[in-house]
PDB file of N, CA and C in Angstrom:
ATOM      1  N   UNK A 100       7.512   5.196  -3.532  1.00 52.00           N
ATOM      2  CA  UNK A 100       7.371   4.150  -4.998  1.00 52.00           C
ATOM      3  C   UNK A 100       5.778   4.361  -4.737  1.00 52.00           C
ATOM      4  N   UNK A 101       5.681   3.295  -2.970  1.00 62.00           N
ATOM      5  CA  UNK A 101       4.425   2.589  -2.882  1.00 62.00           C
ATOM      6  C   UNK A 101       3.494   3.635  -2.637  1.00 62.00           C
ATOM      7  N   UNK A 102       3.689   4.576  -1.716  1.00 66.00           N
ATOM      8  CA  UNK A 102       3.361   5.865  -1.420  1.00 66.00           C
ATOM      9  C   UNK A 102       2.826   6.667  -2.591  1.00 66.00           C
ATOM     10  N   UNK A 103       3.458   6.670  -3.848  1.00 62.00           N
ATOM     11  CA  UNK A 103       3.391   7.103  -4.619  1.00 62.00           C
ATOM     12  C   UNK A 103       1.778   6.672  -5.712  1.00 62.00           C
ATOM     13  N   UNK A 104       1.871   5.270  -5.557  1.00 60.00           N
ATOM     14  CA  UNK A 104       1.522   4.327  -6.192  1.00 60.00           C
ATOM     15  C   UNK A 104       0.046   4.017  -5.617  1.00 60.00           C
ATOM     16  N   UNK A 105       0.180   4.429  -4.517  1.00 58.00           N
ATOM     17  CA  UNK A 105      -1.496   4.000  -3.923  1.00 58.00           C
ATOM     18  C   UNK A 105      -2.330   5.355  -3.674  1.00 58.00           C
ATOM     19  N   UNK A 106      -1.020   6.483  -3.616  1.00 55.00           N
ATOM     20  CA  UNK A 106      -1.937   8.299  -4.145  1.00 55.00           C
ATOM     21  C   UNK A 106      -2.727   7.903  -5.544  1.00 55.00           C
ATOM     22  N   UNK A 107      -2.439   7.568  -6.634  1.00 58.00           N
ATOM     23  CA  UNK A 107      -2.810   7.432  -7.778  1.00 58.00           C
ATOM     24  C   UNK A 107      -3.985   6.329  -7.776  1.00 58.00           C
ATOM     25  N   UNK A 108      -3.578   5.096  -7.234  1.00 57.00           N
ATOM     26  CA  UNK A 108      -4.826   4.525  -6.819  1.00 57.00           C
ATOM     27  C   UNK A 108      -6.110   5.298  -5.968  1.00 57.00           C
ATOM     28  N   UNK A 109      -5.350   5.593  -5.110  1.00 54.00           N
ATOM     29  CA  UNK A 109      -6.840   6.676  -4.608  1.00 54.00           C
ATOM     30  C   UNK A 109      -7.498   7.439  -5.424  1.00 54.00           C
ATOM     31  N   UNK A 110      -6.605   8.377  -6.109  1.00 59.00           N
ATOM     32  CA  UNK A 110      -7.506   9.545  -7.126  1.00 59.00           C
ATOM     33  C   UNK A 110      -8.172   8.496  -7.864  1.00 59.00           C
ATOM     34  N   UNK A 111      -7.290   7.536  -8.817  1.00 59.00           N
ATOM     35  CA  UNK A 111      -8.501   6.710  -9.549  1.00 59.00           C
ATOM     36  C   UNK A 111      -9.816   6.534  -9.547  1.00 59.00           C
ATOM     37  N   UNK A 112      -9.693   5.290  -7.936  1.00 57.00           N
ATOM     38  CA  UNK A 112     -10.977   4.616  -7.666  1.00 57.00           C
ATOM     39  C   UNK A 112     -11.403   5.246  -6.044  1.00 57.00           C
ATOM     40  N   UNK A 113     -10.556   6.422  -5.754  1.00 55.00           N
ATOM     41  CA  UNK A 113     -11.630   6.783  -4.488  1.00 55.00           C
ATOM     42  C   UNK A 113     -12.252   5.887  -3.604  1.00 55.00           C
ATOM     43  N   UNK A 114     -11.229   4.615  -3.258  1.00 57.00           N
ATOM     44  CA  UNK A 114     -11.098   4.408  -1.933  1.00 57.00           C
ATOM     45  C   UNK A 114     -10.653   3.909  -1.111  1.00 57.00           C
ATOM     46  N   UNK A 115     -10.821   4.834  -0.104  1.00 62.00           N
ATOM     47  CA  UNK A 115      -9.493   4.887   0.885  1.00 62.00           C
ATOM     48  C   UNK A 115      -9.465   3.432   1.188  1.00 62.00           C
ATOM     49  N   UNK A 116     -10.252   2.548   1.530  1.00 60.00           N
ATOM     50  CA  UNK A 116     -10.123   0.779   2.357  1.00 60.00           C
ATOM     51  C   UNK A 116      -9.114   0.050   1.261  1.00 60.00           C
ATOM     52  N   UNK A 117      -9.012   0.738   0.199  1.00 63.00           N
ATOM     53  CA  UNK A 117      -8.471  -0.624  -0.839  1.00 63.00           C
ATOM     54  C   UNK A 117      -7.023   0.729  -0.320  1.00 63.00           C
ATOM     55  N   UNK A 118      -6.513   1.430  -0.300  1.00 65.00           N
ATOM     56  CA  UNK A 118      -5.218   2.264  -0.259  1.00 65.00           C
ATOM     57  C   UNK A 118      -4.835   1.712   1.234  1.00 65.00           C
ATOM     58  N   UNK A 119      -5.437   1.692   1.798  1.00 69.00           N
ATOM     59  CA  UNK A 119      -5.165   0.833   3.510  1.00 69.00           C
ATOM     60  C   UNK A 119      -4.858   0.161   3.667  1.00 69.00           C
ATOM     61  N   UNK A 120      -5.435  -1.119   3.069  1.00 72.00           N
ATOM     62  CA  UNK A 120      -5.216  -2.061   2.675  1.00 72.00           C
ATOM     63  C   UNK A 120      -3.828  -2.217   2.218  1.00 72.00           C
ATOM     64  N   UNK A 121      -3.716  -1.467   0.909  1.00 76.00           N
ATOM     65  CA  UNK A 121      -2.561  -2.001   0.197  1.00 76.00           C
ATOM     66  C   UNK A 121      -1.430  -1.961   0.715  1.00 76.00           C
ATOM     67  N   UNK A 122      -1.054  -0.157   1.262  1.00 78.00           N
ATOM     68  CA  UNK A 122      -0.331  -0.137   2.760  1.00 78.00           C
ATOM     69  C   UNK A 122      -0.181  -1.454   3.524  1.00 78.00           C
ATOM     70  N   UNK A 123      -1.196  -1.741   4.275  1.00 77.00           N
ATOM     71  CA  UNK A 123      -0.760  -2.474   5.127  1.00 77.00           C
ATOM     72  C   UNK A 123      -0.309  -3.804   4.460  1.00 77.00           C
ATOM     73  N   UNK A 124      -0.520  -4.353   3.514  1.00 81.00           N
ATOM     74  CA  UNK A 124      -0.056  -5.151   2.494  1.00 81.00           C
ATOM     75  C   UNK A 124       1.379  -5.262   2.619  1.00 81.00           C
ATOM     76  N   UNK A 125       1.504  -3.689   2.375  1.00 83.00           N
ATOM     77  CA  UNK A 125       3.516  -3.439   1.601  1.00 83.00           C
ATOM     78  C   UNK A 125       4.332  -3.566   2.433  1.00 83.00           C
ATOM     79  N   UNK A 126       3.909  -2.935   4.454  1.00 81.00           N
ATOM     80  CA  UNK A 126       3.944  -3.241   5.722  1.00 81.00           C
ATOM     81  C   UNK A 126       4.653  -4.637   5.664  1.00 81.00           C
ATOM     82  N   UNK A 127       3.248  -5.587   5.426  1.00 80.00           N
ATOM     83  CA  UNK A 127       3.521  -6.405   6.040  1.00 80.00           C
ATOM     84  C   UNK A 127       4.931  -7.237   4.965  1.00 80.00           C
ATOM     85  N   UNK A 128       5.059  -6.911   3.881  1.00 81.00           N
ATOM     86  CA  UNK A 128       5.974  -7.214   3.251  1.00 81.00           C
ATOM     87  C   UNK A 128       7.032  -7.089   3.739  1.00 81.00           C
ATOM     88  N   UNK A 129       7.431  -5.813   3.661  1.00 84.00           N
ATOM     89  CA  UNK A 129       8.535  -5.170   3.979  1.00 84.00           C
ATOM     90  C   UNK A 129       8.664  -6.294   5.755  1.00 84.00           C
ATOM     91  N   UNK A 130       8.094  -6.231   6.383  1.00 81.00           N
ATOM     92  CA  UNK A 130       8.533  -6.741   7.366  1.00 81.00           C
ATOM     93  C   UNK A 130       8.992  -7.895   7.295  1.00 81.00           C
ATOM     94  N   UNK A 131       8.146  -8.980   6.129  1.00 80.00           N
ATOM     95  CA  UNK A 131       8.698  -9.887   6.280  1.00 80.00           C
ATOM     96  C   UNK A 131      10.048 -10.341   5.335  1.00 80.00           C
ATOM     97  N   UNK A 132      10.012  -9.087   4.716  1.00 79.00           N
ATOM     98  CA  UNK A 132      11.257  -9.351   4.334  1.00 79.00           C
ATOM     99  C   UNK A 132      12.306  -8.894   4.527  1.00 79.00           C
ATOM    100  N   UNK A 133      12.385  -8.447   5.565  1.00 76.00           N
ATOM    101  CA  UNK A 133      13.293  -7.940   7.037  1.00 76.00           C
ATOM    102  C   UNK A 133      13.575  -8.615   7.898  1.00 76.00           C
ATOM    103  N   UNK A 134      12.920 -10.080   8.256  1.00 68.00           N
ATOM    104  CA  UNK A 134      12.893 -11.235   9.027  1.00 68.00           C
ATOM    105  C   UNK A 134      14.035 -12.413   7.958  1.00 68.00           C
ATOM    106  N   UNK A 135      13.619 -12.248   6.292  1.00 63.00           N
ATOM    107  CA  UNK A 135      14.637 -12.813   5.890  1.00 63.00           C
ATOM    108  C   UNK A 135      15.866 -12.317   5.627  1.00 63.00           C
TER     109      UNK A 135
END
């Protein structure tokens, strides 16, 4: 779902930086929830 969302965002905005930052935030969120 996150990947699909990032794909849509990249197609709409055309900004890979935003997509990479979004993926990074998602990874951090995942690891944070895993620690909890």
